[in-house]
Amino acid sequence: MKSEKQATNTNENAWPWSRIAKVLILTSVVSALVAFGLTALLINIFERKQEAKNPFFRVVELTDDTGDPAIWGKNFPQQYDLYKRTTDMVRTRFGGSEAMPRTPTEADPRSVVAQSKLEEDPRLKIMWAGYAFSRDYREERGHAYMLEDQMFTERQKVAPQPGACLHCHASMYIPYKKVGDGDIMKGFAILNKLPYPEAKAKADEVMAKLNDKLHPVACIDCHDPNTMQLRITRPAFINGIRALKEHQGVKDYDVNKMATRQEMRAYVCAQCHVEYYFKGPDKQLTYPWHDGIKADEILAYYDRIGFKDWTHKETSAPALKAQHPEFELWSQGVHARAGVACADCHMPYKRVGAMKISDHHVRSPLLNIANACQTCHKFPEEELKARAEQIQERTAFLRNVAMDALMDLIADLKAARAAGLSDEQLSAALMCQRRAQFLLDFVESENSTGFHAPQEAARVLGLSLDYSRQGQVAVRSLIQLPNQKGARATTSTLTTAELPAPPTAPSREPSRWQIAGLRW
């Protein structure tokens, strides 16, 4: 028999039915909660996967003929609202634009324009003497104005502009496709060779048949309407990047099949922000990347094929005009080497409510430092701004030194012309002018004031300065010329008294190129 104590312990160890019931109920509840949680998690995962298949709320169907950004904006209202803000006119210390009022005319209905670079620095008129840019050249405005500013620039009056200009000043994918019967390359070739007014009228006609109009850069230029994936639609870039890749040893490069997503985030911008020329009598728009994309490599290509944009009015030099080679200069910089694309800085991601979107208010990173710079650089905004402006200030300084040297060379050449020297006698000096001018213009026309690749910009400006001085030496070996007023004397005649005073700091907010008081 069990002892009384053993019996007592047995009774204590036994679970009463009520306790067992509680445990069973608790277990059931916990199991139910776990099951519910797992079910909810699986449903959430399933929903996210479904959302990933269709990452936007499809209000309207987009097709390959939908050119109007407002229609795209029904599916992408946040991006569209930001896109419309490219009308903003805000300048930074060294670039951008501010609204300058003007009286509209019948020929030019614009009531606001950007400030004139020619008025900021009249030396540009001498550099481009005889070319349309010496008549009208203004600070860049946002994408919203790119077609309007091209239509009404005075350059249209000075010299007939080719239809090829529309390639980068309008959304031309649909006109190219329709004019070319589905082949954008064919349509591109047809419209290139038309005079600008005829090409514009043809593009307008195409869009009117779709109950639309010709737009500045639009969604369809960079995005596939079905998948929203980035794509290249401008034929000149397709040809240009293929030529560059072939130079680099890659045959038959197809940018829309072979580029990575991060490359495409730079390439879609590079469709237009590049150096280019009009090839042959048909004015076929061509990116001169056959020998590389550095400034001197492009210059060597132009020399090799004997191309010139115009003949300099005051010296008869076979001159070149650089366009806007942002892609080429960026490619030589530290950001490109680090894999940072144009969109990372000019269209950085931002939060809109619970969504993360790409900022389609394309603008200078200096106007959006928190999103554009501080994502990678953990420094205060003022510090980052100061670093960028220091780079730009030093580039502006070098640019002004090179510009002065070019002005000296042009003055020497004019004097030599007045003295009766011939093209043949001055051929070396004229070639120096051509090269010095293009290299200087490469930095002048590029929108970052050297920031995209500071050391490369300095190298290019140094080359320009050297060509200008070599040109002066070539001229002065033929003819004795006096020292020019305000210019540095030649090395052989320089005296201490003739040394120029150091440049002084600006006393007020300067224009883009007057920033360091650099005329000396």
Short mmCIF file of C-alpha atoms in Angstrom, two decimals:
data_model
loop_
_atom_site.label_atom_id
_atom_site.label_comp_id
_atom_site.label_asym_id
_atom_site.label_seq_id
_atom_site.Cartn_x
_atom_site.Cartn_y
_atom_site.Cartn_z
CA MET A 1 0.00 0.00 0.00
CA LYS A 2 1.09 3.46 -0.73
CA SER A 3 1.89 5.56 2.19
CA GLU A 4 -0.32 8.52 2.99
CA LYS A 5 2.47 10.89 1.87
CA GLN A 6 2.86 9.06 -1.47
CA ALA A 7 -0.87 9.24 -2.06
CA THR A 8 -0.81 12.94 -1.35
CA ASN A 9 2.02 13.55 -3.88
CA THR A 10 0.22 11.51 -6.52
CA ASN A 11 -2.87 13.64 -6.12
CA GLU A 12 -0.78 16.82 -6.34
CA ASN A 13 0.97 15.65 -9.56
CA ALA A 14 -2.24 14.71 -11.28
CA TRP A 15 -3.65 17.41 -13.68
CA PRO A 16 -7.22 18.20 -13.03
CA TRP A 17 -9.50 18.11 -16.07
CA SER A 18 -10.02 21.83 -15.86
CA ARG A 19 -6.29 22.47 -16.18
CA ILE A 20 -6.01 20.10 -19.12
CA ALA A 21 -8.89 21.88 -20.82
CA LYS A 22 -7.19 25.24 -20.39
CA VAL A 23 -3.99 23.94 -21.94
CA LEU A 24 -5.86 22.47 -24.86
CA ILE A 25 -7.77 25.69 -25.43
CA LEU A 26 -4.59 27.76 -25.18
CA THR A 27 -2.80 25.46 -27.60
CA SER A 28 -5.69 25.67 -30.02
CA VAL A 29 -5.74 29.45 -29.84
CA VAL A 30 -1.98 29.74 -30.38
CA SER A 31 -2.17 27.30 -33.26
CA ALA A 32 -5.00 29.23 -34.78
CA LEU A 33 -3.09 32.50 -34.43
CA VAL A 34 0.02 30.99 -35.98
CA ALA A 35 -2.02 29.54 -38.80
CA PHE A 36 -3.73 32.88 -39.32
CA GLY A 37 -0.40 34.71 -39.30
CA LEU A 38 1.15 32.31 -41.78
CA THR A 39 -1.89 32.57 -44.02
CA ALA A 40 -1.77 36.36 -43.89
CA LEU A 41 1.95 36.30 -44.67
CA LEU A 42 1.45 33.99 -47.63
CA ILE A 43 -1.41 36.14 -48.90
CA ASN A 44 0.77 39.23 -48.53
CA ILE A 45 3.63 37.59 -50.42
CA PHE A 46 1.22 36.51 -53.13
CA GLU A 47 -0.21 40.02 -53.40
CA ARG A 48 3.26 41.60 -53.57
CA LYS A 49 4.17 39.17 -56.35
CA GLN A 50 1.02 40.09 -58.20
CA GLU A 51 1.80 43.79 -57.69
CA ALA A 52 5.32 43.23 -58.99
CA LYS A 53 3.83 41.87 -62.18
CA ASN A 54 1.86 45.10 -62.56
CA PRO A 55 3.75 47.78 -60.59
CA PHE A 56 1.30 50.57 -61.31
CA PHE A 57 -2.44 51.05 -61.33
CA ARG A 58 -3.38 50.85 -64.99
CA VAL A 59 -5.96 53.56 -65.62
CA VAL A 60 -5.42 53.73 -69.37
CA GLU A 61 -3.82 51.43 -71.89
CA LEU A 62 -0.55 52.77 -73.28
CA THR A 63 0.64 51.81 -76.73
CA ASP A 64 3.69 52.47 -78.86
CA ASP A 65 1.75 55.38 -80.40
CA THR A 66 0.93 57.11 -77.11
CA GLY A 67 3.05 60.23 -77.24
CA ASP A 68 1.19 62.60 -74.93
CA PRO A 69 2.84 62.59 -71.46
CA ALA A 70 -0.51 63.60 -69.94
CA ILE A 71 -1.96 60.23 -70.91
CA TRP A 72 0.99 58.40 -69.42
CA GLY A 73 0.44 60.57 -66.36
CA LYS A 74 -2.91 58.92 -65.68
CA ASN A 75 -1.03 55.74 -64.84
CA PHE A 76 1.92 57.54 -63.27
CA PRO A 77 0.56 60.71 -61.67
CA GLN A 78 3.51 61.28 -59.33
CA GLN A 79 6.10 61.03 -62.08
CA TYR A 80 4.00 63.21 -64.36
CA ASP A 81 3.60 65.94 -61.74
CA LEU A 82 7.37 65.99 -61.32
CA TYR A 83 7.94 65.97 -65.09
CA LYS A 84 5.82 69.12 -65.41
CA ARG A 85 8.12 70.89 -62.95
CA THR A 86 10.89 71.03 -65.55
CA THR A 87 9.33 74.41 -66.33
CA ASP A 88 11.08 75.74 -63.20
CA MET A 89 13.76 78.30 -63.95
CA VAL A 90 16.32 78.37 -61.16
CA ARG A 91 20.00 78.96 -61.64
CA THR A 92 22.90 77.72 -59.60
CA ARG A 93 26.07 79.72 -59.12
CA PHE A 94 27.56 78.57 -62.43
CA GLY A 95 24.65 77.50 -64.58
CA GLY A 96 20.96 76.92 -65.02
CA SER A 97 18.58 79.66 -65.98
CA GLU A 98 16.55 82.44 -64.51
CA ALA A 99 13.46 83.91 -66.08
CA MET A 100 14.31 86.97 -68.18
CA PRO A 101 11.18 88.83 -69.38
CA ARG A 102 10.92 89.80 -73.03
CA THR A 103 8.27 91.45 -75.19
CA PRO A 104 6.61 88.80 -77.37
CA THR A 105 6.54 89.37 -81.12
CA GLU A 106 4.69 87.66 -83.91
CA ALA A 107 7.85 85.81 -84.87
CA ASP A 108 8.76 84.89 -81.31
CA PRO A 109 5.84 84.64 -78.84
CA ARG A 110 8.02 83.87 -75.84
CA SER A 111 7.47 86.25 -72.93
CA VAL A 112 10.30 84.71 -70.90
CA VAL A 113 13.74 83.49 -71.97
CA ALA A 114 16.97 82.49 -70.27
CA GLN A 115 19.81 84.95 -69.87
CA SER A 116 22.18 85.43 -72.80
CA LYS A 117 25.61 83.85 -72.50
CA LEU A 118 26.84 86.22 -75.21
CA GLU A 119 26.08 89.16 -72.95
CA GLU A 120 27.72 87.40 -70.02
CA ASP A 121 30.92 86.94 -72.00
CA PRO A 122 31.23 88.87 -75.32
CA ARG A 123 34.39 86.90 -76.15
CA LEU A 124 32.07 84.12 -77.28
CA LYS A 125 31.00 86.31 -80.21
CA ILE A 126 34.62 86.47 -81.34
CA MET A 127 35.16 82.75 -80.84
CA TRP A 128 32.11 81.94 -83.00
CA ALA A 129 32.40 84.85 -85.47
CA GLY A 130 30.50 84.05 -88.64
CA TYR A 131 28.51 81.22 -87.04
CA ALA A 132 24.89 81.33 -85.90
CA PHE A 133 25.85 80.83 -82.26
CA SER A 134 27.48 84.26 -82.26
CA ARG A 135 23.99 85.73 -82.66
CA ASP A 136 22.03 83.85 -80.01
CA TYR A 137 23.35 81.60 -77.27
CA ARG A 138 21.57 81.39 -73.94
CA GLU A 139 21.72 79.51 -70.69
CA GLU A 140 20.06 76.12 -70.77
CA ARG A 141 16.46 75.81 -69.61
CA GLY A 142 14.53 72.76 -68.44
CA HIS A 143 13.26 69.99 -70.71
CA ALA A 144 9.86 71.66 -70.93
CA TYR A 145 11.41 74.41 -73.11
CA MET A 146 13.69 72.37 -75.36
CA LEU A 147 11.40 72.42 -78.40
CA GLU A 148 10.16 75.98 -77.95
CA ASP A 149 13.67 77.42 -77.57
CA GLN A 150 14.85 75.58 -80.67
CA MET A 151 11.92 76.88 -82.74
CA PHE A 152 12.39 80.51 -81.84
CA THR A 153 16.13 80.97 -81.42
CA GLU A 154 17.60 83.68 -83.62
CA ARG A 155 19.92 81.04 -85.04
CA GLN A 156 16.97 79.94 -87.16
CA LYS A 157 17.07 83.35 -88.87
CA VAL A 158 20.84 83.55 -89.30
CA ALA A 159 21.31 80.22 -91.05
CA PRO A 160 18.94 77.46 -92.19
CA GLN A 161 18.82 74.75 -89.56
CA PRO A 162 18.48 71.09 -90.61
CA GLY A 163 15.65 68.80 -89.63
CA ALA A 164 18.23 66.77 -87.73
CA CYS A 165 17.96 69.35 -84.91
CA LEU A 166 14.57 67.89 -84.01
CA HIS A 167 16.26 64.64 -82.99
CA CYS A 168 17.10 66.09 -79.60
CA HIS A 169 14.66 68.97 -79.33
CA ALA A 170 11.44 67.01 -79.75
CA SER A 171 9.93 63.63 -79.01
CA MET A 172 10.66 62.11 -82.41
CA TYR A 173 10.15 58.39 -81.87
CA ILE A 174 6.61 58.33 -83.28
CA PRO A 175 7.35 60.64 -86.26
CA TYR A 176 10.44 58.56 -87.13
CA LYS A 177 8.39 55.37 -86.94
CA LYS A 178 5.48 56.67 -89.00
CA VAL A 179 7.57 58.41 -91.66
CA GLY A 180 9.74 55.30 -91.97
CA ASP A 181 6.74 52.92 -92.21
CA GLY A 182 7.64 51.31 -88.92
CA ASP A 183 11.43 51.68 -89.33
CA ILE A 184 12.78 54.44 -87.09
CA MET A 185 16.15 54.38 -88.88
CA LYS A 186 14.47 55.01 -92.22
CA GLY A 187 12.30 57.80 -90.81
CA PHE A 188 15.35 59.32 -89.11
CA ALA A 189 17.25 59.42 -92.43
CA ILE A 190 14.29 61.00 -94.26
CA LEU A 191 13.65 63.73 -91.71
CA ASN A 192 17.35 64.51 -91.15
CA LYS A 193 17.87 65.85 -94.63
CA LEU A 194 14.81 68.09 -94.69
CA PRO A 195 15.15 71.77 -93.76
CA TYR A 196 14.04 72.35 -90.17
CA PRO A 197 10.63 73.95 -91.03
CA GLU A 198 9.75 71.07 -93.39
CA ALA A 199 10.82 68.39 -90.94
CA LYS A 200 8.88 70.12 -88.15
CA ALA A 201 5.78 70.34 -90.37
CA LYS A 202 6.08 66.65 -91.24
CA ALA A 203 6.39 65.67 -87.59
CA ASP A 204 3.41 67.89 -86.71
CA GLU A 205 1.38 66.22 -89.46
CA VAL A 206 2.19 62.76 -88.11
CA MET A 207 1.16 63.68 -84.59
CA ALA A 208 -2.00 65.47 -85.76
CA LYS A 209 -3.20 62.23 -87.38
CA LEU A 210 -3.01 60.70 -83.90
CA ASN A 211 -4.97 63.65 -82.45
CA ASP A 212 -1.80 64.70 -80.69
CA LYS A 213 0.96 67.25 -81.12
CA LEU A 214 4.74 67.28 -81.16
CA HIS A 215 6.09 67.32 -77.60
CA PRO A 216 9.47 68.05 -76.07
CA VAL A 217 11.05 64.97 -74.48
CA ALA A 218 8.25 62.61 -73.51
CA CYS A 219 7.77 59.36 -71.60
CA ILE A 220 7.84 57.26 -74.78
CA ASP A 221 11.38 58.43 -75.57
CA CYS A 222 12.82 56.49 -72.63
CA HIS A 223 10.20 53.89 -71.61
CA ASP A 224 8.59 50.87 -73.21
CA PRO A 225 4.83 51.50 -72.90
CA ASN A 226 4.11 47.84 -72.06
CA THR A 227 6.83 47.04 -69.55
CA MET A 228 8.01 50.53 -68.51
CA GLN A 229 11.55 49.28 -68.98
CA LEU A 230 14.10 51.85 -70.12
CA ARG A 231 14.86 51.77 -73.82
CA ILE A 232 16.76 53.74 -76.45
CA THR A 233 14.64 55.27 -79.20
CA ARG A 234 16.93 57.81 -80.83
CA PRO A 235 18.72 56.40 -83.88
CA ALA A 236 21.80 58.62 -83.64
CA PHE A 237 22.66 57.19 -80.23
CA ILE A 238 22.02 53.62 -81.39
CA ASN A 239 24.52 54.20 -84.20
CA GLY A 240 26.93 56.19 -82.04
CA ILE A 241 27.20 53.71 -79.18
CA ARG A 242 27.66 50.90 -81.70
CA ALA A 243 30.58 52.79 -83.26
CA LEU A 244 32.08 53.43 -79.82
CA LYS A 245 31.72 49.80 -78.76
CA GLU A 246 33.31 48.66 -82.01
CA HIS A 247 36.22 50.99 -81.30
CA GLN A 248 36.43 49.27 -77.91
CA GLY A 249 36.44 45.83 -79.55
CA VAL A 250 32.73 44.90 -79.20
CA LYS A 251 31.16 43.98 -82.53
CA ASP A 252 27.50 44.52 -83.50
CA TYR A 253 26.52 46.13 -80.21
CA ASP A 254 22.74 46.34 -79.73
CA VAL A 255 22.15 48.80 -76.92
CA ASN A 256 18.57 47.72 -76.24
CA LYS A 257 19.62 44.08 -75.81
CA MET A 258 23.13 44.28 -74.40
CA ALA A 259 23.21 47.27 -72.04
CA THR A 260 22.72 46.71 -68.32
CA ARG A 261 19.93 48.47 -66.47
CA GLN A 262 22.42 50.83 -64.80
CA GLU A 263 24.01 51.64 -68.15
CA MET A 264 20.57 52.44 -69.50
CA ARG A 265 20.09 54.95 -66.67
CA ALA A 266 22.91 56.92 -68.31
CA TYR A 267 22.29 56.02 -71.94
CA VAL A 268 18.73 57.36 -72.03
CA CYS A 269 20.18 60.78 -71.14
CA ALA A 270 23.08 60.33 -73.53
CA GLN A 271 20.64 60.05 -76.41
CA CYS A 272 20.91 63.85 -76.57
CA HIS A 273 23.46 65.20 -74.09
CA VAL A 274 26.40 64.55 -76.41
CA GLU A 275 28.68 65.98 -79.07
CA TYR A 276 27.43 65.52 -82.64
CA TYR A 277 27.80 66.74 -86.22
CA PHE A 278 25.78 66.67 -89.42
CA LYS A 279 27.40 64.23 -91.81
CA GLY A 280 27.41 64.79 -95.55
CA PRO A 281 24.99 66.68 -97.80
CA ASP A 282 22.03 64.82 -96.24
CA LYS A 283 22.92 66.25 -92.83
CA GLN A 284 22.77 62.86 -91.16
CA LEU A 285 23.08 63.38 -87.43
CA THR A 286 26.20 61.50 -86.29
CA TYR A 287 27.90 61.10 -82.92
CA PRO A 288 31.68 61.25 -83.58
CA TRP A 289 32.74 58.39 -81.30
CA HIS A 290 34.57 56.28 -83.88
CA ASP A 291 37.98 57.00 -82.32
CA GLY A 292 36.82 57.36 -78.69
CA ILE A 293 34.82 59.89 -76.69
CA LYS A 294 37.51 62.07 -75.11
CA ALA A 295 37.62 65.61 -76.45
CA ASP A 296 40.95 65.18 -78.23
CA GLU A 297 39.87 61.79 -79.63
CA ILE A 298 36.79 63.41 -81.14
CA LEU A 299 38.94 66.26 -82.43
CA ALA A 300 41.29 63.74 -84.05
CA TYR A 301 38.30 62.11 -85.75
CA TYR A 302 37.14 65.46 -87.14
CA ASP A 303 40.66 66.18 -88.37
CA ARG A 304 40.86 62.73 -89.96
CA ILE A 305 37.64 63.11 -91.95
CA GLY A 306 38.27 66.80 -92.69
CA PHE A 307 35.03 68.03 -91.16
CA LYS A 308 34.31 71.63 -90.23
CA ASP A 309 31.15 73.36 -88.98
CA TRP A 310 31.94 76.73 -90.52
CA THR A 311 34.74 79.05 -91.63
CA HIS A 312 35.71 81.59 -89.00
CA LYS A 313 34.70 85.02 -90.25
CA GLU A 314 37.76 86.92 -89.02
CA THR A 315 40.56 84.42 -89.67
CA SER A 316 39.16 81.83 -92.17
CA ALA A 317 40.02 78.98 -89.81
CA PRO A 318 38.09 75.72 -90.54
CA ALA A 319 36.23 75.86 -87.25
CA LEU A 320 34.29 73.40 -85.12
CA LYS A 321 31.42 74.00 -82.69
CA ALA A 322 31.15 71.65 -79.72
CA GLN A 323 27.55 70.96 -78.73
CA HIS A 324 26.68 69.67 -75.25
CA PRO A 325 29.02 66.77 -74.47
CA GLU A 326 27.82 65.91 -70.97
CA PHE A 327 27.96 62.14 -71.60
CA GLU A 328 31.50 62.28 -72.95
CA LEU A 329 32.89 64.32 -70.07
CA TRP A 330 30.93 62.39 -67.40
CA SER A 331 32.42 59.19 -68.83
CA GLN A 332 35.89 60.42 -67.78
CA GLY A 333 34.90 61.24 -64.20
CA VAL A 334 34.95 59.49 -60.85
CA HIS A 335 31.17 59.10 -60.69
CA ALA A 336 31.10 57.16 -63.95
CA ARG A 337 33.98 55.02 -62.76
CA ALA A 338 32.03 54.29 -59.55
CA GLY A 339 29.02 53.18 -61.56
CA VAL A 340 26.91 56.22 -60.76
CA ALA A 341 24.54 56.99 -63.64
CA CYS A 342 23.06 60.32 -64.75
CA ALA A 343 19.71 59.40 -63.20
CA ASP A 344 21.28 58.75 -59.78
CA CYS A 345 22.10 62.46 -59.41
CA HIS A 346 19.68 64.23 -61.75
CA MET A 347 16.67 61.96 -61.11
CA PRO A 348 17.36 60.50 -57.65
CA TYR A 349 14.83 58.26 -55.95
CA LYS A 350 12.43 59.95 -53.57
CA ARG A 351 9.55 58.98 -51.29
CA VAL A 352 6.03 60.03 -52.23
CA GLY A 353 3.78 58.70 -49.47
CA ALA A 354 4.61 55.01 -49.19
CA MET A 355 6.02 54.85 -52.71
CA LYS A 356 9.61 55.12 -53.85
CA ILE A 357 9.84 56.74 -57.28
CA SER A 358 12.42 58.24 -59.59
CA ASP A 359 12.31 62.05 -59.50
CA HIS A 360 11.30 63.18 -62.98
CA HIS A 361 11.90 66.82 -62.09
CA VAL A 362 15.24 66.63 -63.89
CA ARG A 363 17.54 69.37 -62.60
CA SER A 364 20.94 70.22 -61.18
CA PRO A 365 21.90 68.07 -58.18
CA LEU A 366 22.92 71.30 -56.45
CA LEU A 367 19.20 72.13 -56.22
CA ASN A 368 18.46 68.78 -54.62
CA ILE A 369 21.51 67.90 -52.54
CA ALA A 370 19.67 65.89 -49.88
CA ASN A 371 18.45 63.28 -52.37
CA ALA A 372 21.09 63.64 -55.06
CA CYS A 373 24.31 63.77 -53.02
CA GLN A 374 23.74 62.85 -49.40
CA THR A 375 22.55 59.37 -50.30
CA CYS A 376 26.23 58.53 -50.82
CA HIS A 377 28.14 61.44 -49.26
CA LYS A 378 27.48 61.80 -45.52
CA PHE A 379 28.37 65.47 -45.21
CA PRO A 380 26.26 68.58 -44.55
CA GLU A 381 24.59 70.14 -47.58
CA GLU A 382 26.64 73.33 -47.33
CA GLU A 383 29.88 71.34 -47.34
CA LEU A 384 28.85 69.36 -50.43
CA LYS A 385 27.73 72.52 -52.21
CA ALA A 386 31.02 74.23 -51.37
CA ARG A 387 33.02 71.29 -52.75
CA ALA A 388 31.08 71.30 -56.03
CA GLU A 389 31.37 75.07 -56.44
CA GLN A 390 35.09 74.98 -55.72
CA ILE A 391 35.54 72.54 -58.60
CA GLN A 392 33.43 74.74 -60.84
CA GLU A 393 35.24 77.91 -59.77
CA ARG A 394 38.62 76.42 -60.67
CA THR A 395 37.29 75.14 -63.99
CA ALA A 396 35.92 78.63 -64.71
CA PHE A 397 39.33 80.09 -63.91
CA LEU A 398 41.10 77.74 -66.34
CA ARG A 399 38.40 78.33 -68.94
CA ASN A 400 38.97 82.08 -68.77
CA VAL A 401 42.74 81.70 -69.09
CA ALA A 402 42.24 79.49 -72.16
CA MET A 403 39.68 81.93 -73.57
CA ASP A 404 42.10 84.84 -73.24
CA ALA A 405 44.77 82.84 -75.02
CA LEU A 406 42.35 82.08 -77.86
CA MET A 407 41.44 85.76 -78.15
CA ASP A 408 45.16 86.57 -78.41
CA LEU A 409 45.60 84.03 -81.20
CA ILE A 410 42.61 85.32 -83.14
CA ALA A 411 43.92 88.89 -82.79
CA ASP A 412 47.33 87.81 -84.10
CA LEU A 413 45.73 86.01 -87.02
CA LYS A 414 43.61 89.05 -87.89
CA ALA A 415 46.72 91.21 -87.86
CA ALA A 416 48.52 88.71 -90.06
CA ARG A 417 45.58 88.68 -92.46
CA ALA A 418 45.63 92.47 -92.60
CA ALA A 419 49.33 92.29 -93.43
CA GLY A 420 48.52 90.06 -96.41
CA LEU A 421 49.57 86.61 -95.20
CA SER A 422 47.87 83.76 -97.06
CA ASP A 423 45.96 80.66 -95.98
CA GLU A 424 48.94 78.56 -96.91
CA GLN A 425 51.34 80.65 -94.84
CA LEU A 426 48.99 80.62 -91.85
CA SER A 427 47.84 77.00 -92.17
CA ALA A 428 49.55 75.82 -88.99
CA ALA A 429 48.23 78.72 -86.93
CA LEU A 430 44.71 78.28 -88.34
CA MET A 431 44.78 74.62 -87.38
CA CYS A 432 45.86 75.65 -83.90
CA GLN A 433 42.88 78.00 -83.70
CA ARG A 434 40.53 75.23 -84.80
CA ARG A 435 41.83 72.85 -82.16
CA ALA A 436 42.13 75.39 -79.35
CA GLN A 437 38.61 76.60 -80.00
CA PHE A 438 37.02 73.14 -80.09
CA LEU A 439 38.73 71.99 -76.90
CA LEU A 440 37.74 75.17 -75.08
CA ASP A 441 34.20 74.92 -76.43
CA PHE A 442 34.02 71.31 -75.24
CA VAL A 443 34.14 72.56 -71.65
CA GLU A 444 32.21 75.76 -72.35
CA SER A 445 29.26 73.90 -73.86
CA GLU A 446 29.19 71.12 -71.30
CA ASN A 447 26.64 71.85 -68.59
CA SER A 448 28.52 70.94 -65.40
CA THR A 449 31.29 73.60 -65.54
CA GLY A 450 33.80 70.79 -65.18
CA PHE A 451 32.12 68.97 -62.29
CA HIS A 452 31.41 65.80 -64.26
CA ALA A 453 35.18 65.19 -64.61
CA PRO A 454 37.28 67.99 -63.07
CA GLN A 455 40.72 66.68 -63.95
CA GLU A 456 39.69 65.82 -67.50
CA ALA A 457 38.20 69.30 -67.95
CA ALA A 458 41.48 70.81 -66.70
CA ARG A 459 43.46 68.62 -69.09
CA VAL A 460 41.28 69.65 -72.05
CA LEU A 461 41.54 73.34 -71.19
CA GLY A 462 45.30 73.00 -70.79
CA LEU A 463 45.50 71.47 -74.26
CA SER A 464 43.41 74.34 -75.62
CA LEU A 465 45.66 76.94 -74.05
CA ASP A 466 48.73 75.20 -75.45
CA TYR A 467 47.29 75.18 -78.99
CA SER A 468 46.52 78.90 -78.73
CA ARG A 469 50.06 79.74 -77.69
CA GLN A 470 51.53 77.41 -80.33
CA GLY A 471 49.40 79.22 -82.88
CA GLN A 472 50.72 82.58 -81.75
CA VAL A 473 54.27 81.32 -82.01
CA ALA A 474 53.52 80.11 -85.55
CA VAL A 475 52.09 83.50 -86.56
CA ARG A 476 54.88 85.49 -84.96
CA SER A 477 57.50 83.39 -86.69
CA LEU A 478 56.10 84.86 -89.92
CA ILE A 479 55.43 88.44 -88.97
CA GLN A 480 56.51 90.89 -86.27
CA LEU A 481 53.47 91.89 -84.21
CA PRO A 482 53.16 94.31 -81.29
CA ASN A 483 51.99 93.01 -77.94
CA GLN A 484 48.23 93.27 -77.63
CA LYS A 485 46.67 95.64 -75.16
CA GLY A 486 45.54 93.78 -72.08
CA ALA A 487 47.20 90.54 -73.18
CA ARG A 488 50.31 88.90 -71.88
CA ALA A 489 53.45 89.63 -73.83
CA THR A 490 55.28 86.82 -75.57
CA THR A 491 57.90 85.05 -73.54
CA SER A 492 60.77 86.62 -75.40
CA THR A 493 59.67 90.20 -74.67
CA LEU A 494 58.04 89.85 -71.25
CA THR A 495 59.36 92.21 -68.58
CA THR A 496 58.56 92.40 -64.89
CA ALA A 497 56.66 95.64 -65.43
CA GLU A 498 54.42 93.92 -67.95
CA LEU A 499 53.39 91.14 -65.60
CA PRO A 500 49.64 91.27 -65.11
CA ALA A 501 48.18 91.84 -61.67
CA PRO A 502 46.70 88.78 -59.95
CA PRO A 503 42.97 88.36 -60.51
CA THR A 504 40.79 89.80 -57.77
CA ALA A 505 37.89 88.15 -56.02
CA PRO A 506 34.42 89.06 -57.34
CA SER A 507 32.71 91.85 -55.41
CA ARG A 508 29.14 90.79 -56.22
CA GLU A 509 27.25 87.77 -57.41
CA PRO A 510 29.02 87.09 -60.70
CA SER A 511 27.82 85.76 -63.98
CA ARG A 512 28.77 82.25 -64.90
CA TRP A 513 32.19 82.97 -66.26
CA GLN A 514 33.04 86.17 -64.40
CA ILE A 515 33.18 84.25 -61.16
CA ALA A 516 36.87 84.70 -60.52
CA GLY A 517 37.40 88.08 -62.17
CA LEU A 518 39.50 86.28 -64.64
CA ARG A 519 40.25 88.81 -67.37
CA TRP A 520 43.88 89.70 -66.84
#
